[in-house]
Short mmCIF file of C-alpha atoms in Angstrom, two decimals:
data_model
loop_
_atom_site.label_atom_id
_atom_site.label_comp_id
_atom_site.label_asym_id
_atom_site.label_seq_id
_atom_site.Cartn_x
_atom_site.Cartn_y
_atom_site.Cartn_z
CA UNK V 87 0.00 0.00 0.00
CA UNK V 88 1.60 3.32 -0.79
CA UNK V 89 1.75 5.88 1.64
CA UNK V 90 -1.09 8.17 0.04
CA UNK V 91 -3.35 5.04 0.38
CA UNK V 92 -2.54 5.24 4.25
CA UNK V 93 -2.86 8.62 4.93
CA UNK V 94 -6.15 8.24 3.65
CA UNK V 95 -7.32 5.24 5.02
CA UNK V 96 -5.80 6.74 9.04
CA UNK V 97 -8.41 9.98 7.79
CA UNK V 98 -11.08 8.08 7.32
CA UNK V 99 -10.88 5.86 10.45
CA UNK V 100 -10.13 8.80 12.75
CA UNK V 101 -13.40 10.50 11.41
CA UNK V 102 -15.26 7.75 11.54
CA UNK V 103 -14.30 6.67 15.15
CA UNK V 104 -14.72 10.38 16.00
CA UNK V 105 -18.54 10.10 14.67
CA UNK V 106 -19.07 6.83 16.62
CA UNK V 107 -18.18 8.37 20.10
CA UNK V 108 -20.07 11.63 19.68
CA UNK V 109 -23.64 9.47 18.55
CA UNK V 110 -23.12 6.78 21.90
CA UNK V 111 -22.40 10.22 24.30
CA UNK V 112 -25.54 11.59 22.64
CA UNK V 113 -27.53 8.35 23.59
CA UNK V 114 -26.33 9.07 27.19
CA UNK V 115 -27.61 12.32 27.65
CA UNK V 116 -31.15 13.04 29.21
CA UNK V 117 -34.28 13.13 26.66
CA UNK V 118 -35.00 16.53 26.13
CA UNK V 119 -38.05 17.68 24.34
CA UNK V 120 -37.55 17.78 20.39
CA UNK V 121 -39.25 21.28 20.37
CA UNK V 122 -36.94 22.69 22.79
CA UNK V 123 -33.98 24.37 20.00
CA UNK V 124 -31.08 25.10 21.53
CA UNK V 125 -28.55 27.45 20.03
CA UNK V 126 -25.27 28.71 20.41
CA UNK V 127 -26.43 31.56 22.35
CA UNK V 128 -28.83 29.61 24.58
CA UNK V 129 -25.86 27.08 25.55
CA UNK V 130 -23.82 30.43 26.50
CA UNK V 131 -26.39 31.58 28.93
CA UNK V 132 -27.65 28.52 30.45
CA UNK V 133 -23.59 28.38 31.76
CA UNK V 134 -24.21 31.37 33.58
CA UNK V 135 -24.49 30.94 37.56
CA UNK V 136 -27.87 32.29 39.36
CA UNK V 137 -28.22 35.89 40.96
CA UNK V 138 -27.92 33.47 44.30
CA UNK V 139 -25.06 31.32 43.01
CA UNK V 140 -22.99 34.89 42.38
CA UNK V 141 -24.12 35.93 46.12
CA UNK V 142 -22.41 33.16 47.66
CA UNK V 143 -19.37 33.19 45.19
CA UNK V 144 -18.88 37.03 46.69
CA UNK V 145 -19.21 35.91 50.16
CA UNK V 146 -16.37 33.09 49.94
CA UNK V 147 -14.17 35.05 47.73
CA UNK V 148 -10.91 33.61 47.83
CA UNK V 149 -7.19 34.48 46.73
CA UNK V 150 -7.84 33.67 43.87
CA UNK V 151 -10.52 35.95 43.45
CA UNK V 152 -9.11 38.87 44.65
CA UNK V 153 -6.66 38.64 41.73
CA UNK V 154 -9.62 38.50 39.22
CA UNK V 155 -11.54 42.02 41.13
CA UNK V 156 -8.45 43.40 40.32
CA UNK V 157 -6.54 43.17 44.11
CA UNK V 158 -3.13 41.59 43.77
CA UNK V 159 -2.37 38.38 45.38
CA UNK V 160 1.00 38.95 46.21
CA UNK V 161 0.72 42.23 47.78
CA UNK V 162 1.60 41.89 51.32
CA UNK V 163 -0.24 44.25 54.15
CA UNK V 164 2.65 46.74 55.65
CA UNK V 165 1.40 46.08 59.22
CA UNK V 166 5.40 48.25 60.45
CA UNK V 167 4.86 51.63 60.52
CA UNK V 168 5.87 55.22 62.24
CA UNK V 169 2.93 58.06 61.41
CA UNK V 170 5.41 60.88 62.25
CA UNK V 171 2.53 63.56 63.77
CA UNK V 172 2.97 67.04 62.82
CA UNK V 173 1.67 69.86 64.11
CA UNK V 174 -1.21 71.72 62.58
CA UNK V 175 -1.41 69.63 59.72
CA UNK V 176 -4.44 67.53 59.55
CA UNK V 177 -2.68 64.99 61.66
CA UNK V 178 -5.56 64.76 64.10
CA UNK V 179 -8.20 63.91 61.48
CA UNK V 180 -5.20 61.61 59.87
CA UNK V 181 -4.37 59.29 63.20
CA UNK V 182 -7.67 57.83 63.36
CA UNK V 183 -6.60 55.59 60.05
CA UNK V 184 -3.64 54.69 62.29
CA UNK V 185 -5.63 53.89 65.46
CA UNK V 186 -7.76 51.93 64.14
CA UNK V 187 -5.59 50.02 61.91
CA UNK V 188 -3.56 49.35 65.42
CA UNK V 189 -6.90 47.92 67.00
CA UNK V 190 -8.20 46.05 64.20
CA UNK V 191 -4.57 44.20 63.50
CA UNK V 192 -3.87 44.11 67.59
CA UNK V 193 -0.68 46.02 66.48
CA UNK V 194 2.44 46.54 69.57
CA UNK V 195 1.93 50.46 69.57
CA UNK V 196 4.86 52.63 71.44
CA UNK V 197 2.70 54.82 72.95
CA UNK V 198 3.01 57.39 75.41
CA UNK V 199 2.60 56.87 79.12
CA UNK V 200 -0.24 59.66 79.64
CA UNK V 201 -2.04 61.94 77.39
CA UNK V 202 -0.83 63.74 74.72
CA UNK V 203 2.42 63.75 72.81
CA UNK V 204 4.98 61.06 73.31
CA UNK V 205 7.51 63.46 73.48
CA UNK V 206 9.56 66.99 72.77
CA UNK V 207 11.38 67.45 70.99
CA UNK V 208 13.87 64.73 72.11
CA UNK V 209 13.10 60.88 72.24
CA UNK V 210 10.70 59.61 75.33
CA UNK V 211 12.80 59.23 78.51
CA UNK V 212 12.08 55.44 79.62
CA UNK V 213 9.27 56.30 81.91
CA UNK V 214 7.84 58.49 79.22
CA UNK V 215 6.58 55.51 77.19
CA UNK V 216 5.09 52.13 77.57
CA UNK V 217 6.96 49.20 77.00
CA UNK V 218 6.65 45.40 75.96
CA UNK V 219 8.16 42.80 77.06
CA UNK V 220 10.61 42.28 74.45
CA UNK V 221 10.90 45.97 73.75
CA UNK V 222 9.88 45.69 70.02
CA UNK V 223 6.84 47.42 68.52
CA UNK V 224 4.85 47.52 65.66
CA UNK V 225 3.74 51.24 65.04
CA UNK V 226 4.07 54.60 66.37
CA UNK V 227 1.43 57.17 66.11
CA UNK V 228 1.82 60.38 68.24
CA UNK V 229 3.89 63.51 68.60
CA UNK V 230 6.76 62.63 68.08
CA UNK V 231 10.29 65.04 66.60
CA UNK V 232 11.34 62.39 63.53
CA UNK V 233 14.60 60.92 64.73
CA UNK V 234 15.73 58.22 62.95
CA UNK V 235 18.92 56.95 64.71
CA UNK V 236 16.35 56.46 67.85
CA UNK V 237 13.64 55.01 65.68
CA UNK V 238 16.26 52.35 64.11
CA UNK V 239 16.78 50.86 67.97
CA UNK V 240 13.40 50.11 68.19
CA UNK V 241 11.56 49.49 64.63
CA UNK V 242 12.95 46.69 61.73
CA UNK V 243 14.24 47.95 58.93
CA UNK V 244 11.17 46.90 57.00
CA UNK V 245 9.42 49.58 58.72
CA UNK V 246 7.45 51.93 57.00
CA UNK V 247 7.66 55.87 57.90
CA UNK V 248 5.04 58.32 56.75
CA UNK V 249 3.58 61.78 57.71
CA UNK V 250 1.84 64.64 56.30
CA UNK V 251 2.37 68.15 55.89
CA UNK V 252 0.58 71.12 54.37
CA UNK V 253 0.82 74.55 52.32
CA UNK V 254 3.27 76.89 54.51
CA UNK V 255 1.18 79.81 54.30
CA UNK V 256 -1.98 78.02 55.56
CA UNK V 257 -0.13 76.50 58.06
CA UNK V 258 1.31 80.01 59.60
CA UNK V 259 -2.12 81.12 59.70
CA UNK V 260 -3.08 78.39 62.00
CA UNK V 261 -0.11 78.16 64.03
CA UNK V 262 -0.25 81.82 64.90
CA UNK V 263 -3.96 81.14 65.80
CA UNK V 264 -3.73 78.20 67.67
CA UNK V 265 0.04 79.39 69.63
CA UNK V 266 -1.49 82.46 70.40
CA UNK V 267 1.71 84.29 68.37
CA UNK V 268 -0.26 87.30 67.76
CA UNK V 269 -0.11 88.34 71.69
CA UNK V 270 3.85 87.27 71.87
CA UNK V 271 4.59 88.80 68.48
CA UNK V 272 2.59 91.70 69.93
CA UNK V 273 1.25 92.22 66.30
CA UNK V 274 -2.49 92.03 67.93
CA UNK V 275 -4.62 94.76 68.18
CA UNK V 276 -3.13 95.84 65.21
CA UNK V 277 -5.80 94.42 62.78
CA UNK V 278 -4.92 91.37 60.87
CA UNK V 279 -1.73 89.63 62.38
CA UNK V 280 -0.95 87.62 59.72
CA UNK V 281 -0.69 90.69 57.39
CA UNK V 282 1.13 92.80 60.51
CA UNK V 283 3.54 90.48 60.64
CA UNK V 284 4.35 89.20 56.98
CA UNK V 285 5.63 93.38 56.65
CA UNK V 286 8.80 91.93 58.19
CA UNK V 287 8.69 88.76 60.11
CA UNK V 288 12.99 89.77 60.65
CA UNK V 289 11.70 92.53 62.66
CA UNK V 290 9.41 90.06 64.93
CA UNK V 291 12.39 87.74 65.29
CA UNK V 292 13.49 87.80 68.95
CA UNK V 293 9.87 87.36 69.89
CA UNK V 294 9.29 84.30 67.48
CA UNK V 295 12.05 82.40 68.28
CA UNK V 296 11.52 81.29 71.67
CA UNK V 297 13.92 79.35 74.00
CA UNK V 298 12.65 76.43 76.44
CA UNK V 299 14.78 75.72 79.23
CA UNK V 300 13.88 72.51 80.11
CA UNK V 301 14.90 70.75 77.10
CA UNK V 302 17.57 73.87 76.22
CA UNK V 303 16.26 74.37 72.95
CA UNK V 304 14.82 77.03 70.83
CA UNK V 305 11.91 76.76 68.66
CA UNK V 306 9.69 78.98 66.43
CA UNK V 307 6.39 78.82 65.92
CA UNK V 308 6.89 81.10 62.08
CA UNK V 309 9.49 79.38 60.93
CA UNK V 310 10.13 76.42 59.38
CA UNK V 311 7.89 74.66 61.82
CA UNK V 312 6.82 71.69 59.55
CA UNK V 313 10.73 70.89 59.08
CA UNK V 314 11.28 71.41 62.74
CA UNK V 315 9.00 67.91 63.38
CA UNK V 316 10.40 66.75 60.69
CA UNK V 317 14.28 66.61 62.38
CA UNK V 318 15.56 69.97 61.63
CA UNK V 319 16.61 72.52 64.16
CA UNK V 320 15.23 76.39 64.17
CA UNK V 321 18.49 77.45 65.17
CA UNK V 322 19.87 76.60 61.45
CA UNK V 323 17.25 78.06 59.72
CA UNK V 324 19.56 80.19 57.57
CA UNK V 325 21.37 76.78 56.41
CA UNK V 326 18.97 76.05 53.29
CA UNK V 327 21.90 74.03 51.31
CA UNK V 328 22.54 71.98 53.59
CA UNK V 329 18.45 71.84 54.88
CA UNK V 330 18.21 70.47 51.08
CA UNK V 331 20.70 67.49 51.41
CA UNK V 332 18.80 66.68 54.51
CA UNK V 333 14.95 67.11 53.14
CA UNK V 334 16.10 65.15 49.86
CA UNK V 335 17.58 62.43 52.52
CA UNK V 336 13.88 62.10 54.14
CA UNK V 337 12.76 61.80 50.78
CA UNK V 338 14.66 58.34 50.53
CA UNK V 339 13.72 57.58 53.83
CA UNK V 340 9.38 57.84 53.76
CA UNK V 341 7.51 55.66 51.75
CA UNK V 342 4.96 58.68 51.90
CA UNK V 343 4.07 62.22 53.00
CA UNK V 344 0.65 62.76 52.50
CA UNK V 345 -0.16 66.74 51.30
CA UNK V 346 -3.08 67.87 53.28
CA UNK V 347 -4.51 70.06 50.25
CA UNK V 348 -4.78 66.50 47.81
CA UNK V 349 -5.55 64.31 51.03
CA UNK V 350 -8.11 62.02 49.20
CA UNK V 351 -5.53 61.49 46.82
CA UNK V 352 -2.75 60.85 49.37
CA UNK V 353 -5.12 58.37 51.13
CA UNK V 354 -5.96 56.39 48.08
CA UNK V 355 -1.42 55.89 47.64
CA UNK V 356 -1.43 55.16 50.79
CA UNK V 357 -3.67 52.33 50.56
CA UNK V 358 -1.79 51.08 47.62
CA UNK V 359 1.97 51.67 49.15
CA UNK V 360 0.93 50.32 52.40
CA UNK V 361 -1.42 46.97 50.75
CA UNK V 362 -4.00 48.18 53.30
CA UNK V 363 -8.13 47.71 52.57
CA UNK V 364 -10.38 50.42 51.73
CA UNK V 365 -12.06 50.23 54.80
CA UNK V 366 -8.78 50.49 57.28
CA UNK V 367 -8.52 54.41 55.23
CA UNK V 368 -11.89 55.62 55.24
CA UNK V 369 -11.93 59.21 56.75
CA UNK V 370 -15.18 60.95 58.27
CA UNK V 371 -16.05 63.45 55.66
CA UNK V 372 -17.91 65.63 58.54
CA UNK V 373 -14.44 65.90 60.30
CA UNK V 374 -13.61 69.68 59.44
CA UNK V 375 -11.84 71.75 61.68
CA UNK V 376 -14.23 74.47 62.26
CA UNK V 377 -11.85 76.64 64.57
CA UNK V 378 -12.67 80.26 63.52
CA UNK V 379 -10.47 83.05 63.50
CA UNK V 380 -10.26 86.64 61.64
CA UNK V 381 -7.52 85.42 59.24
CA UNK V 382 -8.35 82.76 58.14
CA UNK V 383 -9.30 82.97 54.70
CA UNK V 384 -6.61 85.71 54.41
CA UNK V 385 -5.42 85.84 50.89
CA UNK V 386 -1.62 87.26 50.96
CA UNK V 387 -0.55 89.97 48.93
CA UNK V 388 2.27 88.65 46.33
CA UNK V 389 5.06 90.73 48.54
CA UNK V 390 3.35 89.30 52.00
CA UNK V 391 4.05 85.45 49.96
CA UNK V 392 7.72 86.51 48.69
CA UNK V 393 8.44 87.61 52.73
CA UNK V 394 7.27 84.13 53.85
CA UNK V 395 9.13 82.05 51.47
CA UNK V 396 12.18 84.06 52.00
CA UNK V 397 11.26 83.60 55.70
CA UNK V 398 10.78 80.12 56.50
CA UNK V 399 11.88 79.06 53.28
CA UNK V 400 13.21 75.44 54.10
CA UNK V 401 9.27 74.52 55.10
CA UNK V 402 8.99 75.48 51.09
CA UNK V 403 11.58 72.91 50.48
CA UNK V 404 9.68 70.57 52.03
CA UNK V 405 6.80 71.01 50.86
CA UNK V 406 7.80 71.11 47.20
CA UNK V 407 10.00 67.80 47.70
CA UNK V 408 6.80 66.22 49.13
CA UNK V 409 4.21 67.40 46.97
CA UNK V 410 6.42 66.48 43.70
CA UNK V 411 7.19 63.09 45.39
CA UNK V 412 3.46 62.41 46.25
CA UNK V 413 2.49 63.50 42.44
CA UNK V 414 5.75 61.11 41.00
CA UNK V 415 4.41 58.51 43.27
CA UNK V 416 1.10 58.78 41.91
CA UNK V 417 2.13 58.72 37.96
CA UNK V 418 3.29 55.52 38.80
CA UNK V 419 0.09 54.04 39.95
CA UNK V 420 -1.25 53.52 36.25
CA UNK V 421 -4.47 55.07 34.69
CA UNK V 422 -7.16 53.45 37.25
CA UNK V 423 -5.53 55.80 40.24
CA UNK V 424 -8.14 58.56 39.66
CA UNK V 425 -11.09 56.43 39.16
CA UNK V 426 -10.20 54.67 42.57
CA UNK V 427 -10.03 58.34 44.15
CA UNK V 428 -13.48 58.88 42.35
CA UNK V 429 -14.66 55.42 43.71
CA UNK V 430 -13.27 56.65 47.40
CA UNK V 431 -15.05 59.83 48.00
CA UNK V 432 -18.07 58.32 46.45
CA UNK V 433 -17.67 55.45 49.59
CA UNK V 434 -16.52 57.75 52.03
CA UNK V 435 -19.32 60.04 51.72
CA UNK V 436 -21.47 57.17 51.99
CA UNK V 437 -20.21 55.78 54.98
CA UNK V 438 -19.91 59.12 56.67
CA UNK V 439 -23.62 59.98 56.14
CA UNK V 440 -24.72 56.18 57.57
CA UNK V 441 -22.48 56.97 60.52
CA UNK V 442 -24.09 60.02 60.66
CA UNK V 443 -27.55 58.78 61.03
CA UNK V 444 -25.87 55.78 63.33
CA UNK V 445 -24.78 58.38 65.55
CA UNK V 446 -27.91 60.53 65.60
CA UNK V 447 -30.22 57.65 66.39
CA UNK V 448 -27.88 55.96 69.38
CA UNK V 449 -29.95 52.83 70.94
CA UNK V 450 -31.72 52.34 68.24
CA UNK V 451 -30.42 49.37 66.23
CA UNK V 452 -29.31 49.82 62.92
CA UNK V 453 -28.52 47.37 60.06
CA UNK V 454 -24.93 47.32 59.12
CA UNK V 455 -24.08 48.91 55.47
CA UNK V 456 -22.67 47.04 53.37
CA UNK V 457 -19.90 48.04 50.86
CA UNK V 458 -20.04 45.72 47.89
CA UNK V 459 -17.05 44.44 46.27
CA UNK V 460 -15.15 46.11 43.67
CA UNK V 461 -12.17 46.44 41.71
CA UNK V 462 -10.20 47.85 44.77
CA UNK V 463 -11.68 46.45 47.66
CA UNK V 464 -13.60 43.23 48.74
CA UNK V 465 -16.99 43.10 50.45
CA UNK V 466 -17.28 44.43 54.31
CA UNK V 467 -19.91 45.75 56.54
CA UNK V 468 -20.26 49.02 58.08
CA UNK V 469 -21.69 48.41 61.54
CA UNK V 470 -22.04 50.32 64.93
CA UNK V 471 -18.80 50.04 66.26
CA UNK V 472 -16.96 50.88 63.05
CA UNK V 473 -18.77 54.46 63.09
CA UNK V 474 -17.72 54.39 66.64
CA UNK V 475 -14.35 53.96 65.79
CA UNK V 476 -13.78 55.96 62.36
CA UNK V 477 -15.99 59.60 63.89
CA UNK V 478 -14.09 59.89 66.94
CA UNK V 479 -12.48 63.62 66.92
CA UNK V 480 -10.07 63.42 69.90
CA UNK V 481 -6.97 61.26 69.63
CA UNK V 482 -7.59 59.85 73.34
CA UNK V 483 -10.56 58.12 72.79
CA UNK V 484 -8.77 55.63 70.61
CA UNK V 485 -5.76 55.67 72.44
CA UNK V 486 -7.91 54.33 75.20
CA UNK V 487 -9.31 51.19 73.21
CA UNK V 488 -5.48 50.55 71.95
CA UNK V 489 -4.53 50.98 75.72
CA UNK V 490 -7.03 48.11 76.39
CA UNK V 491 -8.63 51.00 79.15
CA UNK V 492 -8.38 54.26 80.78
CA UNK V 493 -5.41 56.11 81.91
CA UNK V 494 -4.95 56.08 85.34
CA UNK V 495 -4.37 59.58 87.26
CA UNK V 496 -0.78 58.55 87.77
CA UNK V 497 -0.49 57.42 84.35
CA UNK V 498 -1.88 61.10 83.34
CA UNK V 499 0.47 62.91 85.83
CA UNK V 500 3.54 61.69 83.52
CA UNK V 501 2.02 63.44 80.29
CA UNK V 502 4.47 65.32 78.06
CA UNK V 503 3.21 68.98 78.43
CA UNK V 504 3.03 70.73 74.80
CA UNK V 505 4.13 73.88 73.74
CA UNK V 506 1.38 75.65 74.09
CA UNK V 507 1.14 75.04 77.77
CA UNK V 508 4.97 75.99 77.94
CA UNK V 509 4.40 79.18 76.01
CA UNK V 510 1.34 80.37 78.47
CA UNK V 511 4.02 79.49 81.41
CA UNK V 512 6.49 81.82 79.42
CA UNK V 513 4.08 84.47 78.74
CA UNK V 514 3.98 85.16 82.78
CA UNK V 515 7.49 85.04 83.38
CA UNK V 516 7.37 81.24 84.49
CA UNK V 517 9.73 77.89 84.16
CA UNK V 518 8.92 75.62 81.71
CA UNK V 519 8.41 71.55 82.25
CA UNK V 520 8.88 68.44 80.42
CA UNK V 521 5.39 66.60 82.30
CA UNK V 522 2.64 67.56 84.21
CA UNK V 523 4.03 65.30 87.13
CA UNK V 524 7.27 68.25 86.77
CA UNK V 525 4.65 70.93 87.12
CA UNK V 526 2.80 70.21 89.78
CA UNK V 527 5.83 69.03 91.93
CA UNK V 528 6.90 73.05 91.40
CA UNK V 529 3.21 73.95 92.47
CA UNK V 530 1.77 74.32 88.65
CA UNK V 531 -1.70 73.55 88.72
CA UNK V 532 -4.50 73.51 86.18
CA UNK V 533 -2.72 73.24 82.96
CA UNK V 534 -5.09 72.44 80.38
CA UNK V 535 -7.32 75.72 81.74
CA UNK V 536 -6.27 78.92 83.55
CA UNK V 537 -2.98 78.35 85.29
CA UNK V 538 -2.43 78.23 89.00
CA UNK V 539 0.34 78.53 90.98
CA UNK V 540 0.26 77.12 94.35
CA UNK V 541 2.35 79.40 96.85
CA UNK V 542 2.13 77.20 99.72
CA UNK V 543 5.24 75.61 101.16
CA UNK V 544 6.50 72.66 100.22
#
């Protein structure tokens, strides 16, 4: 037989065998009514599961699944971090992510002893801080100067440092307001401070640089204040070369600053830098600061601007390394980034009005929300204890529930005392103190209201 013959005859047989197997599978099947037509079509949408089937393939969404929505599978949730806290910056609104991240992930916190900051401006003394058993932690959240040779002896080198800052000429509006400047500037009285003082803020130096003596240090509220919780001293404020070197060194060292003016966008990176969930970065949208004062919707003059960025111009150097870092970092995110921002305001605001109405109708129960799945985030529930957690305004409530319970009144006579405590002791020719417990040892009473000395002998 020639070899044509056999590739012919192997054709036929294979066809022919092929035809055989399909008619006896065919036999198998059920009967099914010779009216019923089924097309291509049909086939195509009989395949597809039931409303009920999809429910319960959402609820046991797997690994696997998360890949398909559209969150990656091998990114791993940062659960090392240090918030460094600035002053004045949005930081209180800010910490809550951090809190409850903390609480939900039973994360080591180094937090401080009492109330308040954890320290200033040098690291917590070791009774200023609460420590574990094996002295290693897994986030810090409070005021706190940045200091990274301190940082490195108790973080791993995994750990991931952010913070957030803010326009400077925004910010000197609310410092001055919130410090009380205007009365040790002695530019009130004089109409608007900012614009009093933004003549010629050389003029107002002796007054704005202001000396502590228990820490022998000088700080200014004006100047470079941002940079000055960032690391940097006040007393170099005139060394801007070598300021840059060190702001373009933080820049290596934070995975992100967050810019207060583009904070839903600095929320959404840091969701995708730290492989967090949408729900650990939800903000309260009703949590404005609604502190009034004269100035502040004060629009500068374009001379009043030039003064302050020849006046604390490193803070400009930060911000402009941050906010072109947090813009880089965001071109690298791919074309989706804005639609997820889109997507998070849309959830936020929903979420902050159901809290809302949680909060106003307290005892009543209320159905959790639920946040559906999408391409950034997998299903969760909104219930009553998340709106506890995510509209608290003050720091210490959460502080308490990542304490595990109240502070004691010991506990609260160790609190570092901030500087605007310090700078009312100043203002009437008094010491300064590192903690409450120094105060009131030298007869310093009623801090966080009117002051009170107690004259009585020790």
């Amino acid at each position: 037989m020639t070899l044509k013959k056999l590739l012919t005859y192997g054709l036929a047989t294979g066809v022919f065998t092929t035809l055989l197997l399909f008619t006896v599978h065919q036999s198998n099947l059920p009967h099914v009514a010779s009216s019923r037509v089924v097309n291509e079509k049909q086939v195509f949408q009989a395949n597809l599961p039931t409303k009920n089937t999809l429910r319960h393939e959402e609820q046991s969404r797997t690994t696997s699944k998360k890949d398909e929505e559209g969150v990656s599978s091998s990114c791993v949730p940062q659960k090392k971090f240090v918030f460094i806290k600035t002053h004045k910056t949005g930081t209180t609104t800010t910490i809550n992510i951090f809190q409850r991240y903390a609480i939900y992930n039973k994360l080591k916190v180094l937090m401080p002893v009492g109330q308040g900051p954890l320290s200033w401006p040098f690291p917590p003394k070791e009774n200023e801080y609460v420590h574990t058993p094996d002295e290693k932690y897994d986030a810090l959240m409070h005021h706190f100067v940045y200091n990274k040779t301190w940082l490195r002896t108790k973080f791993p080198p995994e750990t991931k440092y952010i913070s957030i800052i803010r326009e400077p000429f925004s910010h000197l509006k609310c410092q001055i307001s919130y410090y009380h400047l205007a009365k040790i500037l002695r530019v009130n009285g004089h109409g608007n401070a900012v614009k009093v003082f933004l003549q010629d803020p050389w003029q107002h130096r002796n007054r704005s640089e202001t000396f502590f003596p228990h820490v022998n240090i000088t700080w200014d509220g004006t100047r470079n204040p941002m940079t000055f919780d960032m690391g940097w001293p006040a007393e170099r404020a005139d060394e801007e070369e070598e300021a840059r070197k060190y702001i373009s060194q933080l820049d290596t060292e934070f995975t992100l600053v967050m810019i207060l003016e583009y904070l839903d966008e600095s929320v959404v990176l840091l969701r995708r830098l730290m492989c967090w969930e949408l729900r650990d970065v939800l903000l309260y949208s009703k949590s404005k600061n609604t502190r009034p004062y004269s100035y502040k919707t004060y629009v500068a003059t374009p001379e009043e601007l030039e003064n302050h960025r020849r006046w604390s111009a490193i803070d400009y150097m930060l911000y402009n390394t941050f906010n072109n870092s947090l813009w880089r970092k965001i071109n690298a995110q791919g074309p989706d980034f804005y639609d997820e921002v889109n997507y998070y305001r849309r959830i936020k605001n929903e979420v902050s009005e159901f809290c809302t109405r949680t909060k106003e109708r307290d005892g009543i129960k209320e159905q959790p929300m639920v946040v559906a799945p999408s391409k950034w985030n997998t299903e969760f529930k909104v219930d009553k204890t998340y709106c506890s957690y995510i509209t608290k305004t003050r720091t210490i409530s959460l502080d308490r529930l990542m304490k595990g319970r109240k502070y004691t009144k010991q506990e609260m006579s160790y609190a570092v005392i901030d500087q605007i405590i310090n700078y009312r002791l100043l203002s009437r020719g008094l010491p300064t103190f590192n903690s409450r417990h120094d105060a009131h040892a030298a007869g310093i009473q009623k801090l966080r209201t009117r002051l009170f000395v107690d004259k009585r002998p020790k």
